[in-house]
Coordinates of C-alpha atoms in Angstrom, one line a residue:
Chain A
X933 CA 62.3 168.0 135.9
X934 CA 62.1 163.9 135.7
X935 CA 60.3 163.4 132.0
X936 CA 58.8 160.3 131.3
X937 CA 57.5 159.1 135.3
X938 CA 55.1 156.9 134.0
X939 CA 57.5 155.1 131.2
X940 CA 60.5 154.9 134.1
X941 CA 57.8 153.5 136.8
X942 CA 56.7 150.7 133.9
X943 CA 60.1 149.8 133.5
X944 CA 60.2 149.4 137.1
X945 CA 57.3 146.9 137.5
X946 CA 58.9 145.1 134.4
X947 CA 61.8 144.2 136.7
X948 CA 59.8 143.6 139.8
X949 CA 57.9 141.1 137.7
X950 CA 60.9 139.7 137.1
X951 CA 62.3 138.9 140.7
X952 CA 58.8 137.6 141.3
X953 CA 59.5 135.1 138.9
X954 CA 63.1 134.6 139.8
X955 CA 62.4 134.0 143.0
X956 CA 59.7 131.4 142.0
X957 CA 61.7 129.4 140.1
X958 CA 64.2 129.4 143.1
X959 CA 61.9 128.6 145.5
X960 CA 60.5 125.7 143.0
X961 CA 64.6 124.6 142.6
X962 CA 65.0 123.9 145.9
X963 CA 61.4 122.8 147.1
X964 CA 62.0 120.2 144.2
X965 CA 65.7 119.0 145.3
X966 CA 64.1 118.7 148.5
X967 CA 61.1 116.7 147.4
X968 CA 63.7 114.2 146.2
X969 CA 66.1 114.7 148.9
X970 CA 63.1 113.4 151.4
X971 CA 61.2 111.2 149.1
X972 CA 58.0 113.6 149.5
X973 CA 55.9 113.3 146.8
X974 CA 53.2 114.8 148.0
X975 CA 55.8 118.0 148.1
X976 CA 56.7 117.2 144.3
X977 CA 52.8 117.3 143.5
X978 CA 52.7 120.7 145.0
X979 CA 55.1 122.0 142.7
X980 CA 53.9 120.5 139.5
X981 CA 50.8 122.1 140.4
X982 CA 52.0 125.6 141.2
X983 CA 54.2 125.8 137.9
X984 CA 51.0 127.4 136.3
X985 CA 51.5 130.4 138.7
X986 CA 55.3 130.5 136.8
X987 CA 54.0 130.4 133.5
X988 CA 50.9 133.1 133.8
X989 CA 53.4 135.4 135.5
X990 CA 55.9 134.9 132.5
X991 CA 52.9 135.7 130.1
X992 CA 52.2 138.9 132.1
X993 CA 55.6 140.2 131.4
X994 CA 55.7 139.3 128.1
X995 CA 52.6 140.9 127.6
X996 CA 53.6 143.8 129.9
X997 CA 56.6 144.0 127.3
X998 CA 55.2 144.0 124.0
X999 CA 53.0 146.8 125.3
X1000 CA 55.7 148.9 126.6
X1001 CA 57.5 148.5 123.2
X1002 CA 54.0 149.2 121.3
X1003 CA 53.1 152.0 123.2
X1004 CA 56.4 153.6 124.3
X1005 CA 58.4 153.3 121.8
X1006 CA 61.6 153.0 123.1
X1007 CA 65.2 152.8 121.8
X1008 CA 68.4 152.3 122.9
X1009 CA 69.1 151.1 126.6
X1010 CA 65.3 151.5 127.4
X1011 CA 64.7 149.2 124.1
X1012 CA 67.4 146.5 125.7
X1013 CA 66.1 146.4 128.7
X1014 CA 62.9 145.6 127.5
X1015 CA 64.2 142.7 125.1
X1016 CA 66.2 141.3 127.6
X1017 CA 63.7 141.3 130.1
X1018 CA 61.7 139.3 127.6
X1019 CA 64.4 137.2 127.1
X1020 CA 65.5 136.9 130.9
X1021 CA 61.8 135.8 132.0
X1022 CA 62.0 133.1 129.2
X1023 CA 65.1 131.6 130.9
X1024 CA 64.1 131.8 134.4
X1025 CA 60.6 130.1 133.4
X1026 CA 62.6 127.4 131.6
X1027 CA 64.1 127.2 135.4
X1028 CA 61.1 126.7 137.0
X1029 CA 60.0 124.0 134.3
X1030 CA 63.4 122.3 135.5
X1031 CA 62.0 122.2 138.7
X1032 CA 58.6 120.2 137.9
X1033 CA 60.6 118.0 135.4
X1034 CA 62.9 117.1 139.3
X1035 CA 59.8 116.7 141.0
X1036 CA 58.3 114.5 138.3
X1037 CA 61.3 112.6 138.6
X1038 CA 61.3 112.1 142.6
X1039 CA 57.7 111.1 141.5
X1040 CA 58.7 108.2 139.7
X1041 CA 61.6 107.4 142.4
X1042 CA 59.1 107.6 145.2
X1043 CA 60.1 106.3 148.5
X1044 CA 62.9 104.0 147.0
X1045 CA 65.8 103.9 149.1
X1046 CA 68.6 106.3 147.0
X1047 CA 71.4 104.0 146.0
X1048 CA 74.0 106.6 147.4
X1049 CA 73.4 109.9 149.3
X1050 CA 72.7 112.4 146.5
X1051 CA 75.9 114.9 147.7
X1052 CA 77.2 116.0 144.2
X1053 CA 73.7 116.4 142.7
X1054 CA 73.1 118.4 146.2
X1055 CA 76.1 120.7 145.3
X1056 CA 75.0 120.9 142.0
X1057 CA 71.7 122.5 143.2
X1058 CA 73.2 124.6 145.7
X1059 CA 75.8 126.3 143.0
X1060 CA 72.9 126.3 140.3
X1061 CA 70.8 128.3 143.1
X1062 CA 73.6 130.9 144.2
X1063 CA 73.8 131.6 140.5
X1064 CA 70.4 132.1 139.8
X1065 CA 70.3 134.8 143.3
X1066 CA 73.8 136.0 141.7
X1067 CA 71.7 137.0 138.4
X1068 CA 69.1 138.2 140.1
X1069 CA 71.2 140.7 141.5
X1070 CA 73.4 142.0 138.9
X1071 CA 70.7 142.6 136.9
X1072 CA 68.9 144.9 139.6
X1073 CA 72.0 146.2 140.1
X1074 CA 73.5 146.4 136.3
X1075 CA 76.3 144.6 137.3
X1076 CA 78.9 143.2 134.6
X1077 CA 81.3 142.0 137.0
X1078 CA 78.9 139.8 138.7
X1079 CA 77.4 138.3 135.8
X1080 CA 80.7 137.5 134.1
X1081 CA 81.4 135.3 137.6
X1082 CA 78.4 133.2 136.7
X1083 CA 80.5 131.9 134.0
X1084 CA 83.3 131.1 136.0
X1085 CA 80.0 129.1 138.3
X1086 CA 78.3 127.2 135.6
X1087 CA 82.4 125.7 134.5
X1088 CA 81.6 124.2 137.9
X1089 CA 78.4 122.6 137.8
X1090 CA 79.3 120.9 134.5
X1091 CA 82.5 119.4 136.4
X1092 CA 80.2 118.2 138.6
X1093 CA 78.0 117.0 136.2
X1094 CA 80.4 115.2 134.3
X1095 CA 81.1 113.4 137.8
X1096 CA 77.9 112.9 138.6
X1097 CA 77.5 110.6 135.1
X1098 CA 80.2 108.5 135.6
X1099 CA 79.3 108.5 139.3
X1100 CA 75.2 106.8 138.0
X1101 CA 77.1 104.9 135.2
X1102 CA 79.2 103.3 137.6
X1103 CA 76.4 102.2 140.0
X1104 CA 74.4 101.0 136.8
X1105 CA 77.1 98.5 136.5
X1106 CA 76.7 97.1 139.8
X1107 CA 73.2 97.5 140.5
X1108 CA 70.9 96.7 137.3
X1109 CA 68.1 96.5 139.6
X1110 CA 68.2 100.3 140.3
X1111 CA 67.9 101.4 136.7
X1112 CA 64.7 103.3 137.0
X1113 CA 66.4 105.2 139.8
X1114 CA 69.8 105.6 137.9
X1115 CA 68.0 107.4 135.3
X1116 CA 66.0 109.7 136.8
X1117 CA 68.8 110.8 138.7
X1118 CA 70.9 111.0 135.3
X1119 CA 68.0 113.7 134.2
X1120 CA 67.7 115.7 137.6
X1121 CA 71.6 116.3 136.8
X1122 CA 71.0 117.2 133.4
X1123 CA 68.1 119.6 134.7
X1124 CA 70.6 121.1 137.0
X1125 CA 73.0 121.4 134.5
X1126 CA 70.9 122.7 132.2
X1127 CA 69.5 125.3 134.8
X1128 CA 72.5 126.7 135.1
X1129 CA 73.3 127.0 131.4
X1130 CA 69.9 128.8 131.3
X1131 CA 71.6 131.1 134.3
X1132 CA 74.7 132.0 132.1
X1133 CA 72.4 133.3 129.5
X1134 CA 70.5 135.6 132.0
X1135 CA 74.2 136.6 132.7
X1136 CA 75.2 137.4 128.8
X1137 CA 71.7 139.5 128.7
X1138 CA 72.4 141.5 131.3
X1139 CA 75.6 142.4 129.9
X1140 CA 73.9 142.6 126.4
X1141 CA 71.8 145.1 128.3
X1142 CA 74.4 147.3 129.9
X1143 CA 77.1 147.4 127.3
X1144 CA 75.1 147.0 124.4
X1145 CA 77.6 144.2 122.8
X1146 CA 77.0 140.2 123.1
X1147 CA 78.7 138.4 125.3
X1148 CA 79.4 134.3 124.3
X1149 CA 79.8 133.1 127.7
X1150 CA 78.2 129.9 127.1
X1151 CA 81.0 128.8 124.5
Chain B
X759 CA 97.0 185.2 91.3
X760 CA 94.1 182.2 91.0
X761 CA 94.2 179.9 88.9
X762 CA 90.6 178.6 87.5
X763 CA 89.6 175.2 86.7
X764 CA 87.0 173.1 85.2
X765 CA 85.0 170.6 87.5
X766 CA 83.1 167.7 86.0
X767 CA 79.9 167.7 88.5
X768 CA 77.2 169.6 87.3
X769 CA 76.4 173.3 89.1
X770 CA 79.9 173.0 90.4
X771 CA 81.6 175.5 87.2
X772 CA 84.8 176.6 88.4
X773 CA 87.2 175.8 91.6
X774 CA 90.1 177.0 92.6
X775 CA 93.1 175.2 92.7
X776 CA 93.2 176.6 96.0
X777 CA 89.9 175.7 97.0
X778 CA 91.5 172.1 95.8
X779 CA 94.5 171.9 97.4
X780 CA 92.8 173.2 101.0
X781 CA 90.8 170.1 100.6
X782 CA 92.8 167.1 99.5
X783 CA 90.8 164.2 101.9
X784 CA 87.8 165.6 100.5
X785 CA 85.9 162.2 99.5
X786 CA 84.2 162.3 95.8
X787 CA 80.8 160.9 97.6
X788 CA 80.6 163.5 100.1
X789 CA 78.2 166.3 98.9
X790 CA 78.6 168.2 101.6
X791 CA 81.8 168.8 103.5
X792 CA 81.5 171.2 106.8
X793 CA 84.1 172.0 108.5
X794 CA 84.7 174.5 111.7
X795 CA 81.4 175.8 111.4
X796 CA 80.7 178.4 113.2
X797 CA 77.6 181.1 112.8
X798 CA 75.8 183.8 115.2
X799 CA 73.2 186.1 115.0
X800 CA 74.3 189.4 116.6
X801 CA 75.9 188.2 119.7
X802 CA 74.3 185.0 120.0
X803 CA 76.2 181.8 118.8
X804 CA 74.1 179.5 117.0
X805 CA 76.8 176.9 115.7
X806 CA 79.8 175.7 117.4
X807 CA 82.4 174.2 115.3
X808 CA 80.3 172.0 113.0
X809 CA 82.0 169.5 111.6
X810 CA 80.2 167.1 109.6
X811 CA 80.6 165.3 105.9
X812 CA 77.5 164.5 104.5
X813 CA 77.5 161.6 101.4
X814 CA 75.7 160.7 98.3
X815 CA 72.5 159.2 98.5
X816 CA 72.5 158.9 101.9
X817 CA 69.7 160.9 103.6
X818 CA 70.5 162.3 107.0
X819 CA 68.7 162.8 109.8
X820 CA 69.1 166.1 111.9
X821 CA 67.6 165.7 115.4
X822 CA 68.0 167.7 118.5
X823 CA 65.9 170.2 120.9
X824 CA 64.2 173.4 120.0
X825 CA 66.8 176.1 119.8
X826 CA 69.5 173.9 119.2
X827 CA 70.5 175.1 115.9
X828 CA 69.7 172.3 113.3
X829 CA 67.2 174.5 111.4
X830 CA 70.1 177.0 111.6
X831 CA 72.2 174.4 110.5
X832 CA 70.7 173.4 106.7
X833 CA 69.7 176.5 105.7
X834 CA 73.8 177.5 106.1
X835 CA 73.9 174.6 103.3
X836 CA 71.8 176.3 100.8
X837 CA 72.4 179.9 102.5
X838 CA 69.0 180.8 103.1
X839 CA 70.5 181.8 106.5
X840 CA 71.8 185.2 105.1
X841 CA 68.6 186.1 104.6
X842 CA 68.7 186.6 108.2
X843 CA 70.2 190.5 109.2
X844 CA 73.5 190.3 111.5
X845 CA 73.9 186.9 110.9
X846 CA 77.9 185.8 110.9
X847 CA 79.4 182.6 109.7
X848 CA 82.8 181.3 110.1
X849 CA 84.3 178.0 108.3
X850 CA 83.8 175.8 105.5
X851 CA 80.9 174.4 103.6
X852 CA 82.8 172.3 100.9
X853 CA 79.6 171.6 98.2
X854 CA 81.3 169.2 95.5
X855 CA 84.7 170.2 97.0
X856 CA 83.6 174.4 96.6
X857 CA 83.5 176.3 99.6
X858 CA 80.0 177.9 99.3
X859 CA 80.9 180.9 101.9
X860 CA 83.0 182.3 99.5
X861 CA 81.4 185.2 97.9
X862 CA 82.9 184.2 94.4
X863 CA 79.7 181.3 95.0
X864 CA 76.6 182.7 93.3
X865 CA 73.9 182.0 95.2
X866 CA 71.0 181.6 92.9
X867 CA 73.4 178.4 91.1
X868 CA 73.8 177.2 94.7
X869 CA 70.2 177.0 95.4
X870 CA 69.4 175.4 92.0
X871 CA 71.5 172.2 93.3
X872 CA 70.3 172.1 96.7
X873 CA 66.6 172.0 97.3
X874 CA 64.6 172.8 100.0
X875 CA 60.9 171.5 101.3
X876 CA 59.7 173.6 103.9
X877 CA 57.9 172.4 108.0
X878 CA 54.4 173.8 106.2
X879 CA 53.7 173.2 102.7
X880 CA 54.1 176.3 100.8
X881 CA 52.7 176.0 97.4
X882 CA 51.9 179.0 95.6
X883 CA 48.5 180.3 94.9
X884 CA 48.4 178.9 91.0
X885 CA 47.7 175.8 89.4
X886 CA 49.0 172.7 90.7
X887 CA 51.0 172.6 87.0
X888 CA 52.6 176.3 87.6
X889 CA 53.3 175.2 90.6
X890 CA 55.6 172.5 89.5
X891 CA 56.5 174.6 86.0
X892 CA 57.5 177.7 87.4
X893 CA 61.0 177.0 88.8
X894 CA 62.0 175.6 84.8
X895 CA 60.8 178.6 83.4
X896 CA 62.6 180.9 85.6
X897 CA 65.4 178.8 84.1
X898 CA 64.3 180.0 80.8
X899 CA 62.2 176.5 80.0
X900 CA 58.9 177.7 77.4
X901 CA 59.1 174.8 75.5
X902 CA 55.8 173.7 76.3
X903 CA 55.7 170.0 75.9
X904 CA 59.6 170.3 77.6
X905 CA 57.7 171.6 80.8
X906 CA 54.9 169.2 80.2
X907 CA 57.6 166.3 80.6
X908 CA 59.0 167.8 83.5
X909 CA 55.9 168.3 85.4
X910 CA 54.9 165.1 85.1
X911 CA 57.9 163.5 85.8
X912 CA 58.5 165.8 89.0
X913 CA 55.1 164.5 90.2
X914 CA 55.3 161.2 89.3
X915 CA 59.1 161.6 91.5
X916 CA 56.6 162.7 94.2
X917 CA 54.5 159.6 94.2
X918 CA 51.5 162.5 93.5
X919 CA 51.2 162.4 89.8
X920 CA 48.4 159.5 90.1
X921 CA 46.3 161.8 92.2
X922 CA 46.6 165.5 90.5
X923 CA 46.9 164.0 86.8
X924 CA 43.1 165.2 85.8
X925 CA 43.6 168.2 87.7
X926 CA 46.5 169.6 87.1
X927 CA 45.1 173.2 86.0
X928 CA 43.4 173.4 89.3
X929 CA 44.8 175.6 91.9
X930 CA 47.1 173.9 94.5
X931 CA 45.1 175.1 97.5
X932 CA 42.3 172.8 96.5
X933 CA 45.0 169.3 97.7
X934 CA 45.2 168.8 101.2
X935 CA 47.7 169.2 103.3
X936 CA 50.0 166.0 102.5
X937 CA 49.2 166.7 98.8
X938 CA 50.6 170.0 99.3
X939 CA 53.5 169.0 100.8
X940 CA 54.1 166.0 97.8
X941 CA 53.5 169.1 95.5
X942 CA 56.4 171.3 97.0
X943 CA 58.8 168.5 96.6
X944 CA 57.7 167.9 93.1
X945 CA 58.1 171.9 92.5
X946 CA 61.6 171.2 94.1
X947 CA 62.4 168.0 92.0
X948 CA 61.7 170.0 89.0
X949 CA 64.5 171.9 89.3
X950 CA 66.9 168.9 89.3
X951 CA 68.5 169.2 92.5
X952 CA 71.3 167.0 93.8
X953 CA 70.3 167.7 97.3
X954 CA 67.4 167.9 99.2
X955 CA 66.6 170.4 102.8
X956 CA 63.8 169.1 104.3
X957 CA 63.3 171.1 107.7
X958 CA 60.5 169.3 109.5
X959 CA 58.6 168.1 106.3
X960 CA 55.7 166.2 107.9
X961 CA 55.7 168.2 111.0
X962 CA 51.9 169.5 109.8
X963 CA 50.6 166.2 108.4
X964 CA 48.4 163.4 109.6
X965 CA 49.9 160.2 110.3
X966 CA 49.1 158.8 106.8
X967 CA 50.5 161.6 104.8
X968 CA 53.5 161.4 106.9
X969 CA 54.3 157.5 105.9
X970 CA 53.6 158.7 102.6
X971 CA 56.2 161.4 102.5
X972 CA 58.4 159.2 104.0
X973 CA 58.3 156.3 101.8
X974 CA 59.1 159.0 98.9
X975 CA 61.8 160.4 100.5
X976 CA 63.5 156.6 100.7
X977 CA 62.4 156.4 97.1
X978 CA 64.5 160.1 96.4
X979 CA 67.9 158.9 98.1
X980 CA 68.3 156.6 94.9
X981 CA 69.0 159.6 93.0
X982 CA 69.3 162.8 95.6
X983 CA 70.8 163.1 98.4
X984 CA 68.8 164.2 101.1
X985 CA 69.0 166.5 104.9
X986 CA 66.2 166.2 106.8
X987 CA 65.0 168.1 110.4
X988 CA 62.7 166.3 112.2
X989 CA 61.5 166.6 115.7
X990 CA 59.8 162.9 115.1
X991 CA 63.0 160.7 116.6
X992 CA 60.9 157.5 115.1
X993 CA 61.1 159.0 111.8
X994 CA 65.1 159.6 112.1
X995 CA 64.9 156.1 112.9
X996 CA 62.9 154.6 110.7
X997 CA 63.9 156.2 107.2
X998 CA 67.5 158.0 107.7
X999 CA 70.9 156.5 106.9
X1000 CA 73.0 158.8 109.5
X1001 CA 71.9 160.6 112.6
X1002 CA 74.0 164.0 113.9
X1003 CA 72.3 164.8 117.5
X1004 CA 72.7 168.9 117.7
X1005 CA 72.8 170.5 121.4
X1006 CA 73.2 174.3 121.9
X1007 CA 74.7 174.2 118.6
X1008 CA 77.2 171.9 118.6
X1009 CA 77.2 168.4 117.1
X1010 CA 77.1 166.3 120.1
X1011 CA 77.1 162.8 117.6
X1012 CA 77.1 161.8 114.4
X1013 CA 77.0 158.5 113.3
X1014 CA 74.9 155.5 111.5
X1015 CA 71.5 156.0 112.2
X1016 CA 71.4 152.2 113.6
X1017 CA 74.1 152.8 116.1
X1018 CA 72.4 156.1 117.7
X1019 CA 69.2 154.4 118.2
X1020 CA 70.6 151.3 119.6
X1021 CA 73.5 152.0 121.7
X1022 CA 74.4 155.9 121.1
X1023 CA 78.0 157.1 122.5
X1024 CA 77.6 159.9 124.4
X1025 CA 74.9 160.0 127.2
X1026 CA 73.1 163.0 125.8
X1027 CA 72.0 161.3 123.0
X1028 CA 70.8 158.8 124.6
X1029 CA 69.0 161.3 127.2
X1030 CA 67.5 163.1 124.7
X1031 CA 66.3 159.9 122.1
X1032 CA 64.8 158.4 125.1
X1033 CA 62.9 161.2 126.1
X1034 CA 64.8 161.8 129.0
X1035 CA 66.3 165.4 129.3
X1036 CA 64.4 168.0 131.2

């Protein structure tokens, strides 16, 4: 006989809650990249505004959570999965906040001409994104070997990074007229990069979650 | 022929150099050491090769299903069990490094040391003083203001003194139910145990009496040590030191209470702690 049907199918809202909101932030990644990518600011607007859908729904599973925990009373790998669900929806929402801080950025660029075609920035985006889908995943599926990739990933994007700083500093030299621009595209690569930092920690949760050690992955 | 020595802990008169030798790992801070336990009653095993070491001023928590054999278990430690006919044990129960199956152990000295509190309190239908005085005088106590001391100090050990103090000469049916309880740890503390049984001890209490019982039993580890049964997995969390999971009589795991609730070894505890066997 299954026991507990109505604490198993709580615990299985918690996660679709979750994907909601992974998928959100996704959507609100790329939507943003794109926003700048076009010069669309009436796109960018669109996602500044929606952001409140990311953070009711990441209220709603933290509520949902402390509940679960209140009422429940759970221990062990039904205790983790709560905390770390907690803990992953914090991370994706910081995600989604990314987003809006890109849009508010292509915002302030507007329909400048970009000093250079934004290819590693691009790249970073795309790697940040397969990440985040990556973690999204492994934690459906409680997939170690998956999330200990994302590592591997986010070494990547702060190669890139790193590039991408030299790249703007470089321009700054030449161009002192497109400092406004040079910075804002300095932050939407510190955003990315900092996305996918917030992605390797959804990675060491969800192997917090399964093995029930800590994982450093982010150094 | 055997060879009779003196041992320093209290209750614990004579060993054997025997018993000594067969035991040289034997820890000074384990109280209890069990090892290849085995017991049945007729035909039907009831404990499995039990092997478990139980310490000093630890309390520890025995959880597991009905039927699975921990109430079977502690009352092998204070042999209560034999009062059940065609029971048959097999092993060792080291107490203070002496094997209490051996029939050379009296009894009566064994259940002086190691206490036990009952799933329903049990008092007996005197006054909440006899209650508390009779075990002393069995012991031969009649010093009155000796058993004066000792009452109050056993029900001052069991957080009830403050409650019972202008009433003691009343009968202990009049308390409720947690007071009852409180009193039949207090009648056990005035014995001067060095261990404690507790087989489901809050099992028939209200919420509040329950905390109660289980503050005072985190207060009693400072000087007893202390086995508890409890069907209430919170309260194994919450106020043991160790956890041993029991399953058709056998000790599935045993191991610090924070590691069993968090990230158990074997997946039957964690099936069962999580409410999922069935």
């Amino acid at each position: 006989m299954a026991v507990r049907e109505k604490f198993q199918s709580d615990l299985r809202e918690l996660e679709r809650m979750l994907m909601e909101l992974g998928v959100f932030a996704d959507t609100a990644l790329r939507n943003s990249i794109e926003a700048l990518e076009t010069k669309d600011t009436g796109k960018a607007i669109t996602i500044l505004e929606k952001d409140k859908i990311a953070n009711k729904l990441h209220e709603k599973i933290n509520d949902f959570a402390v509940l679960l925990i209140a009422k429940q009373a759970p221990v062990a790998t039904d205790l983790r999965r709560i905390i770390t669900g907690i803990k992953i929806a914090d991370n994706i929402e910081r995600i989604a906040d990314f987003a809006v801080n890109i849009a508010r950025s292509a915002i302030k660029i507007g329909n400048k001409e970009h000093i250079k075609p934004l290819n590693r920035i691009k790249k970073m985006y795309e790697l940040a994104s397969v990440m985040l889908k990556m973690a999204l995943e492994a934690y459906h599926h409680e997939d170690t070997r998956t999330a200990k990739k994302i590592v591997v990933m986010d070494d990547e994007v702060d190669v890139l990074y790193d590039q991408t700083v030299l790249e703007l500093l470089g321009h700054y030299q030449e161009d002192r007229k497109a400092t406004v621009q040079i910075i804002q595209l300095l932050l939407v690569a510190r955003y990315l990069e900092r996305a996918a930092d917030h992605v390797t920690n959804i990675a060491e949760h969800i192997i917090f979650l399964v093995k029930g050690k800590r994982y450093g992955l982010n150094g | 022929m055997t060879v009779l020595t003196y041992r320093a802990n209290p209750g614990d008169v004579l060993a054997t150099a025997e018993e000594k030798a067969a035991s040289p790992a034997l820890n000074k801070h384990d109280v209890f050491s069990v090892s290849d336990l085995n017991l049945w009653y007729g035909e039907v095993q009831a404990l499995r090769n039990i092997n478990l070491d139980l310490k000093e001023n630890e309390i520890t928590a025995i959880i597991g299903p009905s039927g699975c054999g921990k109430s079977t278990f502690i009352k092998t430690l204070n042999r209560m069990v034999e009062l059940v006919p065609s029971v048959r044990v097999s092993g060792k129960i080291l107490y203070r490094g002496r094997n209490i199956l051996d029939n050379s152990y009296k009894v009566e000295e064994l259940r002086t040391r190691v206490g036990m509190v009952f799933q329903k309190p049990n008092p007996f239908p005197k006054s909440i003083y006899e209650n508390v005085a009779y075990g002393p005088k069995i012991h031969g106590i009649r010093n009155k203001k000796i058993l004066d001391e000792i009452v109050e100090k056993s029900l001052r050990g069991a957080a009830i003194w403050d409650e019972v103090k202008d009433r003691l000469h009343e009968n202990a049916y009049g308390l409720s139910g947690g007071q009852q309880q409180r009193l039949c740890i207090a009648r056990c503390l005035a014995i001067e145990p060095d261990v404690i049984l507790m087989d489901e001890p809050t099992s028939a209490l209200d919420p509040i009496s329950t905390l109660k019982v289980e503050e005072l039993v985190q207060e009693l580890k400072k000087d007893f040590s202390i086995v508890i049964v409890t069907h209430n997995m919170q309260q194994a969390a919450r106020i043991s030191d160790k956890t041993a999971f029991f399953l058709n009589g056998e000790v599935i795991e045993f191991d610090k209470t924070d590691k069993i609730f968090s990230n158990p070894g074997d997946k039957r505890t964690e099936d069962y702690i999580t409410g999922r066997f069935g």
